[in-house]
Short mmCIF file of C-alpha atoms in Angstrom, two decimals:
data_model
loop_
_atom_site.label_atom_id
_atom_site.label_comp_id
_atom_site.label_asym_id
_atom_site.label_seq_id
_atom_site.Cartn_x
_atom_site.Cartn_y
_atom_site.Cartn_z
CA UNK A 8 -0.20 0.29 0.08
CA UNK A 9 1.01 3.63 -0.91
CA UNK A 10 1.12 6.56 1.81
CA UNK A 11 0.12 9.61 0.60
CA UNK A 12 2.88 11.08 2.62
CA UNK A 13 5.86 9.74 0.42
CA UNK A 14 4.21 11.73 -2.76
CA UNK A 15 6.18 15.43 -3.28
CA UNK A 16 3.93 18.24 -2.06
CA UNK A 17 3.61 20.86 -4.94
CA UNK A 18 5.36 24.22 -4.22
CA UNK A 19 3.26 26.75 -3.09
CA UNK A 20 3.86 29.54 -5.63
CA UNK A 21 2.35 32.02 -3.74
CA UNK A 22 1.11 32.22 0.45
CA UNK A 23 -1.07 34.95 1.74
CA UNK A 24 1.10 37.28 3.97
CA UNK A 25 4.04 35.83 2.98
CA UNK A 26 7.50 38.03 3.09
CA UNK A 27 8.14 39.97 -0.52
CA UNK A 28 11.22 41.85 0.35
CA UNK A 29 13.58 39.79 -1.76
CA UNK A 30 11.07 39.34 -4.73
CA UNK A 31 11.59 41.21 -8.03
CA UNK A 32 9.12 43.42 -9.85
CA UNK A 33 9.15 40.53 -12.57
CA UNK A 34 7.99 37.89 -9.60
CA UNK A 35 5.41 40.30 -8.05
CA UNK A 36 3.61 40.78 -11.59
CA UNK A 37 3.71 36.73 -12.12
CA UNK A 38 2.11 36.14 -8.40
CA UNK A 39 -0.44 38.97 -9.28
CA UNK A 40 -1.50 37.45 -12.63
CA UNK A 41 -1.56 33.80 -10.80
CA UNK A 42 -4.06 35.64 -7.58
CA UNK A 43 -5.95 37.44 -10.35
CA UNK A 44 -6.51 33.97 -12.38
CA UNK A 45 -7.47 32.37 -9.07
CA UNK A 46 -9.77 35.07 -8.14
CA UNK A 47 -11.75 34.43 -11.50
CA UNK A 48 -11.59 31.03 -10.77
CA UNK A 49 -13.17 31.28 -7.41
CA UNK A 50 -15.89 33.86 -8.84
CA UNK A 51 -17.18 31.59 -11.64
CA UNK A 52 -17.57 28.64 -9.36
CA UNK A 53 -19.66 30.91 -6.50
CA UNK A 54 -21.95 32.32 -9.69
CA UNK A 55 -22.50 28.47 -10.77
CA UNK A 56 -23.18 27.63 -7.23
CA UNK A 57 -25.63 30.61 -6.44
CA UNK A 58 -26.88 29.92 -10.01
CA UNK A 59 -27.63 26.52 -8.91
CA UNK A 60 -29.23 27.59 -5.40
CA UNK A 61 -31.20 30.08 -7.09
CA UNK A 62 -32.89 27.50 -9.78
CA UNK A 63 -33.75 24.89 -6.25
CA UNK A 64 -34.80 27.58 -4.35
CA UNK A 65 -37.55 28.77 -7.01
CA UNK A 66 -38.55 24.67 -7.64
CA UNK A 67 -39.41 24.66 -3.97
CA UNK A 68 -41.04 28.13 -3.74
CA UNK A 69 -43.28 26.95 -6.91
CA UNK A 70 -44.63 24.01 -5.05
#
């Protein structure tokens, strides 16, 4: 049996609140782009879930 702990853990590209002192302007721009993409992904998922919930609430209210 394989233990999940043996697998290499992916390196975090950015951690909230981390020290930014030694990052170049280019590295900061990469992180900003990464975070903007993550925000867009989160907003899309939220919109999908909100839409699904609205449809479900509409079905139950109509009865």
